[in-house]
PDB file of C-alpha atoms in Angstrom:
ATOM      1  CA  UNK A   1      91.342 -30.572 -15.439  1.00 67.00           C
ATOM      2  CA  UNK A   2      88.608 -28.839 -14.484  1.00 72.00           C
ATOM      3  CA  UNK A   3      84.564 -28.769 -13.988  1.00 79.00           C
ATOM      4  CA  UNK A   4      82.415 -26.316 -15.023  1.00 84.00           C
ATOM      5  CA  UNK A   5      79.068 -26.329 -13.584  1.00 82.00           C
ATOM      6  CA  UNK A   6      76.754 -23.265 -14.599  1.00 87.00           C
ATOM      7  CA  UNK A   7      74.346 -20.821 -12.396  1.00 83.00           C
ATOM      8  CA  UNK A   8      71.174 -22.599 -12.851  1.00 80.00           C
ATOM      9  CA  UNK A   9      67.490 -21.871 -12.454  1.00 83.00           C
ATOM     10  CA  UNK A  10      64.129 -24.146 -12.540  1.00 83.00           C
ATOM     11  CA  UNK A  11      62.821 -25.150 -15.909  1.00 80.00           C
ATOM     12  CA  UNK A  12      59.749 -24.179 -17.150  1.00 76.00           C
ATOM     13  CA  UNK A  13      57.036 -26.263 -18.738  1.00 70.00           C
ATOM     14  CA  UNK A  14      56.232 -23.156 -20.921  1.00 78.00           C
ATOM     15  CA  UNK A  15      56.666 -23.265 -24.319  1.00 81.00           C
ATOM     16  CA  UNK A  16      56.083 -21.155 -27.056  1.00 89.00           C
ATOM     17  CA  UNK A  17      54.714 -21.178 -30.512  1.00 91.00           C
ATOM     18  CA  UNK A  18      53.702 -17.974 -31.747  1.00 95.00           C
ATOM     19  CA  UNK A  19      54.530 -14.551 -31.297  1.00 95.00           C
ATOM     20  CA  UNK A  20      52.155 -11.756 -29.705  1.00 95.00           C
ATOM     21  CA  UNK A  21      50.953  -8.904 -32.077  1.00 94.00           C
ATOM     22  CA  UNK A  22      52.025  -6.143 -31.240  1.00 97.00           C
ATOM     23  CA  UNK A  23      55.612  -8.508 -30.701  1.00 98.00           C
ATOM     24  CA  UNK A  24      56.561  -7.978 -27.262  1.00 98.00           C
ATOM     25  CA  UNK A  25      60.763  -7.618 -26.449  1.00 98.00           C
ATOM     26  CA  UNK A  26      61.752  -6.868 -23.151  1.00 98.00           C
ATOM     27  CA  UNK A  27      65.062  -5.603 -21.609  1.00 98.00           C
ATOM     28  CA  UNK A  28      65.778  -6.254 -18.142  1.00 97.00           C
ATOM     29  CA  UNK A  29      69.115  -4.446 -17.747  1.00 95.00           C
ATOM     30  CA  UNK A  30      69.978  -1.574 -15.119  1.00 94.00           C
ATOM     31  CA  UNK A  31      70.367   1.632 -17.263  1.00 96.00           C
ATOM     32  CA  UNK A  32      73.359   2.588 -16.783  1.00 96.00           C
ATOM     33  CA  UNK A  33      76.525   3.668 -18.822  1.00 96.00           C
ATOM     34  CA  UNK A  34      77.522   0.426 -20.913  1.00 97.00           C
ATOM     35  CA  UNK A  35      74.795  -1.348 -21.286  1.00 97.00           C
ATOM     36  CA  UNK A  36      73.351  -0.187 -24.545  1.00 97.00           C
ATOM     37  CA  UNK A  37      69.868   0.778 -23.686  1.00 98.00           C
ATOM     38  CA  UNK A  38      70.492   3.688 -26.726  1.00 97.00           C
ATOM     39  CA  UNK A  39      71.450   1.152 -29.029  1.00 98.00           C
ATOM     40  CA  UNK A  40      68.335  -0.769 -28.336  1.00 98.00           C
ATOM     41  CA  UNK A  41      66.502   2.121 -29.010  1.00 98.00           C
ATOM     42  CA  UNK A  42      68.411   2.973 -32.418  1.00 98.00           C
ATOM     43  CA  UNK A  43      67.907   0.029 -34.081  1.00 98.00           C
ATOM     44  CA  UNK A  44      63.818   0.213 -32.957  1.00 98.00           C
ATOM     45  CA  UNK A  45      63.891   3.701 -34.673  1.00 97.00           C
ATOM     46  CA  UNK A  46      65.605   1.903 -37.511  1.00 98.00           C
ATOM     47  CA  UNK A  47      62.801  -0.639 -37.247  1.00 97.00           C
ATOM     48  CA  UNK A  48      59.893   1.864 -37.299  1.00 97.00           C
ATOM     49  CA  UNK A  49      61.617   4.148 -40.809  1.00 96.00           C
ATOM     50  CA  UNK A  50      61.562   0.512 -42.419  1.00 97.00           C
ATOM     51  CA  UNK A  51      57.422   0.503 -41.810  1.00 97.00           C
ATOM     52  CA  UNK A  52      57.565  -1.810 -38.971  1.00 97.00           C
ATOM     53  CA  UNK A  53      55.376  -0.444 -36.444  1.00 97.00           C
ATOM     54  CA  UNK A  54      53.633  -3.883 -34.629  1.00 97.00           C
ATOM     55  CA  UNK A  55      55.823  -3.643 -31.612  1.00 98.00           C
ATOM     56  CA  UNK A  56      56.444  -2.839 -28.041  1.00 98.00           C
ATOM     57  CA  UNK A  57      59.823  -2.920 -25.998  1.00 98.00           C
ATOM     58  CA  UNK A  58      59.364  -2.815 -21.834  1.00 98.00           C
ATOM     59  CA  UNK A  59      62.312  -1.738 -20.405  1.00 98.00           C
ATOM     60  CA  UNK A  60      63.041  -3.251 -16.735  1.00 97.00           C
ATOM     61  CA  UNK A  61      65.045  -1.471 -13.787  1.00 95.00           C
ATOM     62  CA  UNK A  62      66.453   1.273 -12.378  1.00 95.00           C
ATOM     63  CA  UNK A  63      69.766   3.439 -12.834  1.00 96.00           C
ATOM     64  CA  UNK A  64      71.215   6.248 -13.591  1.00 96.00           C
ATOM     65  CA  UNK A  65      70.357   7.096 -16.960  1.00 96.00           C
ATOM     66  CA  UNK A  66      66.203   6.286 -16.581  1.00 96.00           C
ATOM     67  CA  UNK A  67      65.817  10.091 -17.233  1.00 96.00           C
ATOM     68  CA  UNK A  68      67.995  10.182 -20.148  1.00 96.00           C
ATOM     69  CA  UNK A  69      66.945   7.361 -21.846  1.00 97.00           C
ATOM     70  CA  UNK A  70      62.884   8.831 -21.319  1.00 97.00           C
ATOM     71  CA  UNK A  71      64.193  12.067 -22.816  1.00 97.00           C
ATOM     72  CA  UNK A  72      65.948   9.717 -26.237  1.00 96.00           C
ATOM     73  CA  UNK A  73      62.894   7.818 -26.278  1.00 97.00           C
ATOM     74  CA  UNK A  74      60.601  10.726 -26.562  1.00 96.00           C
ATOM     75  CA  UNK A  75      62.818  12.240 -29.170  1.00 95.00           C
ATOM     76  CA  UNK A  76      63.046   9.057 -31.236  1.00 94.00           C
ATOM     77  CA  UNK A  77      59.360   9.672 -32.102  1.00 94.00           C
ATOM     78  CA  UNK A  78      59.123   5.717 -29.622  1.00 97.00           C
ATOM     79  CA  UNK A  79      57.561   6.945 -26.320  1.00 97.00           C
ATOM     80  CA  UNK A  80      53.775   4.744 -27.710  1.00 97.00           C
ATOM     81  CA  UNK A  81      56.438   2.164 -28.355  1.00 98.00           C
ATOM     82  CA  UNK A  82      58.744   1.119 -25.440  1.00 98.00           C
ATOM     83  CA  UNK A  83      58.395   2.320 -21.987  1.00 97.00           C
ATOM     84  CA  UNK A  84      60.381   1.909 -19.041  1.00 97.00           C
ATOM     85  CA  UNK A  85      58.721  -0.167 -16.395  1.00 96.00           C
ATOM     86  CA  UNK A  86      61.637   0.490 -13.411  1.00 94.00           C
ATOM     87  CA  UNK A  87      62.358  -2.500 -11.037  1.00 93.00           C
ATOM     88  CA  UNK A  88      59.928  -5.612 -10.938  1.00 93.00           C
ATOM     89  CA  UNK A  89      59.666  -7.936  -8.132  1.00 89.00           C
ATOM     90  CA  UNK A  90      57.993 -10.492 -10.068  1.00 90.00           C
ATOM     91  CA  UNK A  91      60.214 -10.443 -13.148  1.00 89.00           C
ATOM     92  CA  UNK A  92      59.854 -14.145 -13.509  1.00 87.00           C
ATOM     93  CA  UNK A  93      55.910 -13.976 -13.759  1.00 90.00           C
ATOM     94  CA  UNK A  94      56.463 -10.713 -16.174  1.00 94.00           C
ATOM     95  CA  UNK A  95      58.500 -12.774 -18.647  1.00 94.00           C
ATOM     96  CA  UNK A  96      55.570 -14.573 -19.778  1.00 92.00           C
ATOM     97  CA  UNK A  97      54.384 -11.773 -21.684  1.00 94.00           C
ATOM     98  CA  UNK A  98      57.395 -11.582 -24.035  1.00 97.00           C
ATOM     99  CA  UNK A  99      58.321 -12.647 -27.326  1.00 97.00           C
ATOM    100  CA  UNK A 100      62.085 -12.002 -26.870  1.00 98.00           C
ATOM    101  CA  UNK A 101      64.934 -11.067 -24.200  1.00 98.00           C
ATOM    102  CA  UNK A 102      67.148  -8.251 -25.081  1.00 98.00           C
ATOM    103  CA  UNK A 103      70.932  -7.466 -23.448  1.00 98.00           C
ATOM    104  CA  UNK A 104      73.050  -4.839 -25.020  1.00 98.00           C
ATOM    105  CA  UNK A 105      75.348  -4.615 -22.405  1.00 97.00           C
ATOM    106  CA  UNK A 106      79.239  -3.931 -23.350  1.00 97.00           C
ATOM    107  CA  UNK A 107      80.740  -6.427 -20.392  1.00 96.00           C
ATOM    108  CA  UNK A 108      79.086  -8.833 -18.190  1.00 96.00           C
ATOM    109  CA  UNK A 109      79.669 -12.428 -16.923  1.00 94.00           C
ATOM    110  CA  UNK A 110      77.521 -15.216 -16.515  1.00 93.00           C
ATOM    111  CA  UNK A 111      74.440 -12.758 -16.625  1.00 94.00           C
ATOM    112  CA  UNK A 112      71.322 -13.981 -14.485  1.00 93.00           C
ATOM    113  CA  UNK A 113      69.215 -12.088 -17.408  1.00 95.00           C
ATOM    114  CA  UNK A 114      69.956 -14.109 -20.013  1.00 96.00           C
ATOM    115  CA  UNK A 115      69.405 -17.607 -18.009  1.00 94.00           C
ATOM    116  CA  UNK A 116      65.969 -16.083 -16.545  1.00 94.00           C
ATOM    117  CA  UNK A 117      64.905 -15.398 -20.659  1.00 95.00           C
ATOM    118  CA  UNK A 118      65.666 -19.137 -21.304  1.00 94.00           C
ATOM    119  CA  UNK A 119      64.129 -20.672 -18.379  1.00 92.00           C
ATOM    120  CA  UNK A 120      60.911 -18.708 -19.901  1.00 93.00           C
ATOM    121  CA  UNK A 121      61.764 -20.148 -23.356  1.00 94.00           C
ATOM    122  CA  UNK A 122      62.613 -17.046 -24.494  1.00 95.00           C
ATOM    123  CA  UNK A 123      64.366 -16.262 -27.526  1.00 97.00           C
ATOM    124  CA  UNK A 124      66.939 -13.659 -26.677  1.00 97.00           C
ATOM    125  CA  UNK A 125      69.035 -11.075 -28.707  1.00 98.00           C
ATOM    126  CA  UNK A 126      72.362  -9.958 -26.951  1.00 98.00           C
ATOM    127  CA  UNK A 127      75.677  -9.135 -27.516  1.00 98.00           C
ATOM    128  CA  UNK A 128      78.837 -11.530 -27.103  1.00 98.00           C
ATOM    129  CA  UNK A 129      80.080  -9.786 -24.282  1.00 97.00           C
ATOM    130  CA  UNK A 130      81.430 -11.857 -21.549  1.00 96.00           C
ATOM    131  CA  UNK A 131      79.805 -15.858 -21.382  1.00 95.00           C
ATOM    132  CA  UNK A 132      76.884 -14.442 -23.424  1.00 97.00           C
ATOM    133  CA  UNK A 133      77.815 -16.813 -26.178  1.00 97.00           C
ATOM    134  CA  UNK A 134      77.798 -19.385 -23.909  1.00 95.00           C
ATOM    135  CA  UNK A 135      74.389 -19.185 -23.155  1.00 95.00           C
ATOM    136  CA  UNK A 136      73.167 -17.456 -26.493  1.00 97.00           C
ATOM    137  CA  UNK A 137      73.881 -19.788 -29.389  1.00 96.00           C
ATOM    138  CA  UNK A 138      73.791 -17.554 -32.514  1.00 97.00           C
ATOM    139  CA  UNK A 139      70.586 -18.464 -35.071  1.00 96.00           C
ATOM    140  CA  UNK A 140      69.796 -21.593 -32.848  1.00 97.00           C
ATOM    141  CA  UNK A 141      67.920 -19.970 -29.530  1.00 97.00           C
ATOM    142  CA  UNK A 142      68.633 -16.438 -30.449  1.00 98.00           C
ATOM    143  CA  UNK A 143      70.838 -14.001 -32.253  1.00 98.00           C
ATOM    144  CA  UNK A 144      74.287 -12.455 -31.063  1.00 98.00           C
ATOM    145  CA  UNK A 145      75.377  -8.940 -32.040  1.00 98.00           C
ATOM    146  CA  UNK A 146      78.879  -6.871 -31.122  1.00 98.00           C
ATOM    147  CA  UNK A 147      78.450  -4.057 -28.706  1.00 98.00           C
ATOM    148  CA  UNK A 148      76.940  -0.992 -30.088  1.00 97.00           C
ATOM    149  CA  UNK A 149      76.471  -2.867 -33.399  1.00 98.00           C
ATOM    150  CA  UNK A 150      73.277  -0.631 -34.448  1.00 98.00           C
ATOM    151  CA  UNK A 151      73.074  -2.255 -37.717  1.00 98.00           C
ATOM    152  CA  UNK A 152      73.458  -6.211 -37.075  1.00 98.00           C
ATOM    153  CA  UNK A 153      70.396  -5.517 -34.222  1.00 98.00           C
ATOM    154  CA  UNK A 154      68.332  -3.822 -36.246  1.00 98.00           C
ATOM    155  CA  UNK A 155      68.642  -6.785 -39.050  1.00 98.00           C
ATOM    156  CA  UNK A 156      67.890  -9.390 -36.067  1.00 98.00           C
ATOM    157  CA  UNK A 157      65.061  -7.270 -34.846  1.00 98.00           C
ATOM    158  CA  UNK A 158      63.524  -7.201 -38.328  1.00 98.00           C
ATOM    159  CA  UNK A 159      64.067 -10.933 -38.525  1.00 98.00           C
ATOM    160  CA  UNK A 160      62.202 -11.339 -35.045  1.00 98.00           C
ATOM    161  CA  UNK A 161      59.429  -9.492 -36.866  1.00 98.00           C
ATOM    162  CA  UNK A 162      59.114 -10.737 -40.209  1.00 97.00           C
ATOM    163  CA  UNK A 163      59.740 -15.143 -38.502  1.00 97.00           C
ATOM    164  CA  UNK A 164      56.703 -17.099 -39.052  1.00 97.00           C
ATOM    165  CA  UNK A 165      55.025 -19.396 -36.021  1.00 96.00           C
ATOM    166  CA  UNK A 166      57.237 -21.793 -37.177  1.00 96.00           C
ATOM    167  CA  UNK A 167      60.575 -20.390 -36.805  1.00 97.00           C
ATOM    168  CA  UNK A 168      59.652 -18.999 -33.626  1.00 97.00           C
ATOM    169  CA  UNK A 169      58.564 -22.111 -32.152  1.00 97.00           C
ATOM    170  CA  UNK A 170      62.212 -23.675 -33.113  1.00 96.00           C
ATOM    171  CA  UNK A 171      63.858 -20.701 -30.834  1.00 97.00           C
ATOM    172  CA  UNK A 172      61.868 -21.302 -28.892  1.00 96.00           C
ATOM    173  CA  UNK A 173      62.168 -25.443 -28.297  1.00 95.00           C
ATOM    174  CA  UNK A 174      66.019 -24.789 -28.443  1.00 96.00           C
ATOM    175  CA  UNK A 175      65.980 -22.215 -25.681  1.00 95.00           C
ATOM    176  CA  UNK A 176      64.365 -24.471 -23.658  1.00 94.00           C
ATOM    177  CA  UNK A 177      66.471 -27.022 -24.907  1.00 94.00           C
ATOM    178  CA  UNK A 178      69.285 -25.114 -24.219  1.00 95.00           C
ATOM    179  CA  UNK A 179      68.528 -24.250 -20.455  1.00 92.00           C
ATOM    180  CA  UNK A 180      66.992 -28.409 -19.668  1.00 91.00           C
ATOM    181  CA  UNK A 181      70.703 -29.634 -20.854  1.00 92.00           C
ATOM    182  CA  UNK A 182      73.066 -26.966 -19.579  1.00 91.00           C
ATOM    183  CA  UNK A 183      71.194 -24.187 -16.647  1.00 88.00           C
ATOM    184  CA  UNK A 184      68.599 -26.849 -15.038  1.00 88.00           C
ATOM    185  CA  UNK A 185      68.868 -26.036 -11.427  1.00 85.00           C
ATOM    186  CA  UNK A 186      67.944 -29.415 -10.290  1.00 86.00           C
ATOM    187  CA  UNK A 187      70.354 -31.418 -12.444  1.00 87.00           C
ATOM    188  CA  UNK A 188      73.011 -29.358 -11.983  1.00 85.00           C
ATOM    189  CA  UNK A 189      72.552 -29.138  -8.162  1.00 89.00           C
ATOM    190  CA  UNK A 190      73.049 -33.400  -8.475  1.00 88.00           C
ATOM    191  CA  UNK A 191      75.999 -32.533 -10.743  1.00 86.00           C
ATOM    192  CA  UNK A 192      77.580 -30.373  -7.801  1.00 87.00           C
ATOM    193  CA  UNK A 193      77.103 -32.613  -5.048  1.00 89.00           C
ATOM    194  CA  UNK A 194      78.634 -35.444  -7.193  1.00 88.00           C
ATOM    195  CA  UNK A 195      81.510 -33.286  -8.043  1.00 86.00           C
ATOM    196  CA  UNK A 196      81.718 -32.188  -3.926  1.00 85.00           C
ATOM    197  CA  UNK A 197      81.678 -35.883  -3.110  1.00 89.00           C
ATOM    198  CA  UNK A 198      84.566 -36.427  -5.246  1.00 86.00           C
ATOM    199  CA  UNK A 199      86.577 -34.125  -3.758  1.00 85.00           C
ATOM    200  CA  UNK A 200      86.020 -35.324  -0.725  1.00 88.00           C
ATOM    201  CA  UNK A 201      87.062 -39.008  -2.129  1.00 86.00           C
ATOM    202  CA  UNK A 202      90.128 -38.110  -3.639  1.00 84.00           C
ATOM    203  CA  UNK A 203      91.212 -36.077  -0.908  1.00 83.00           C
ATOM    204  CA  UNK A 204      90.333 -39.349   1.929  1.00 84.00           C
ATOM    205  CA  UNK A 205      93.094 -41.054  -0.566  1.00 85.00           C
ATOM    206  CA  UNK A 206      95.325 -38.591  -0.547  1.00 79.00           C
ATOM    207  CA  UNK A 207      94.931 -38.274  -4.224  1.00 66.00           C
TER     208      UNK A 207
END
């Protein structure tokens, strides 16, 4: 038997129904080899030949492959559309700004990212890798793609623009949802010490 007890931030009061316009994504992901900042950019390319042009994508942090992904960017006929911001130290305060969380990332594990976009009540569009799925439920508070799946993210990103106030309210309510039932800090910091205290009980019995 076991207990699992996630990583766990405050909940916000914030809640969202409408989108911006221009719609706002953001990606806060270190650029770096594997996590799919290229991809990302793809499937906005993709986005823009379709005739969707009311959008901006604000890339967040700092890694290797900033200049390379400023030289793609530039190239993709995108640098009026996404920009990279480099590392914020009030990422929490920036997330109100957003429409939706992005992670294209080919492994993680339990990333931070993703809980920080729900405890916004951000939708979020990522990839399946690692617990992702555990914290993304597909269609309900956001939309899961396979790595380097160009295709399946463009689709969701055309979805994100085309969704009416209504739709994006639900996300919305079910990402908050989603991180009051399962990542609440304060709940789950109760659910730890009750699970500490029990170990400490069983082991005073010998049990």
């Amino acid at each position: 038997r076991y207990t699992v007890i996630y990583n766990s931030k405050p909940v916000t009061s914030l809640l969202r129904t409408s989108k911006s316009k221009p719609v706002r994504f953001i990606i806060s992901s270190r650029p770096a080899v594997g996590k799919g900042h290229e991809h990302l950019i793809k499937a906005f390319q993709n986005l823009l030949k379709r005739g969707y042009a009311e959008f901006k994508c604000d890339i967040y942090g700092e890694g290797p492959l900033n200049k390379h992904l400023a030289e793609i960017i530039s190239e993709s006929g995108l640098a009026d559309k996404i920009q990279l911001k480099g590392f914020s130290r009030n990422l929490k305060e920036d997330l109100k700004q957003y429409d939706f969380g992005v992670l294209c990332s080919r492994d993680e594990g339990l990333p931070n990212t993703a809980i920080e976009y729900l405890s916004k009540a951000l939708p979020s569009l990522t990839t399946r890798a690692g617990a992702l799925p555990e914290i993304i439920r597909d269609g309900e508070n956001g939309y899961l793609h396979d790595y380097g799946d160009v295709q399946t993210l463009t689709e969701q990103l055309v979805r994100c623009m085309e969704m009416d106030d209504a739709a994006y309210s639900t996300l919305s309510k079910e990402a908050h949802k989603t991180m009051a039932e399962t990542f609440n800090l304060e709940s789950n910091v109760l659910a730890l010490e009750t699970y500490f205290k029990d170990c400490l009980e069983k082991h005073r019995k010998g049990t």
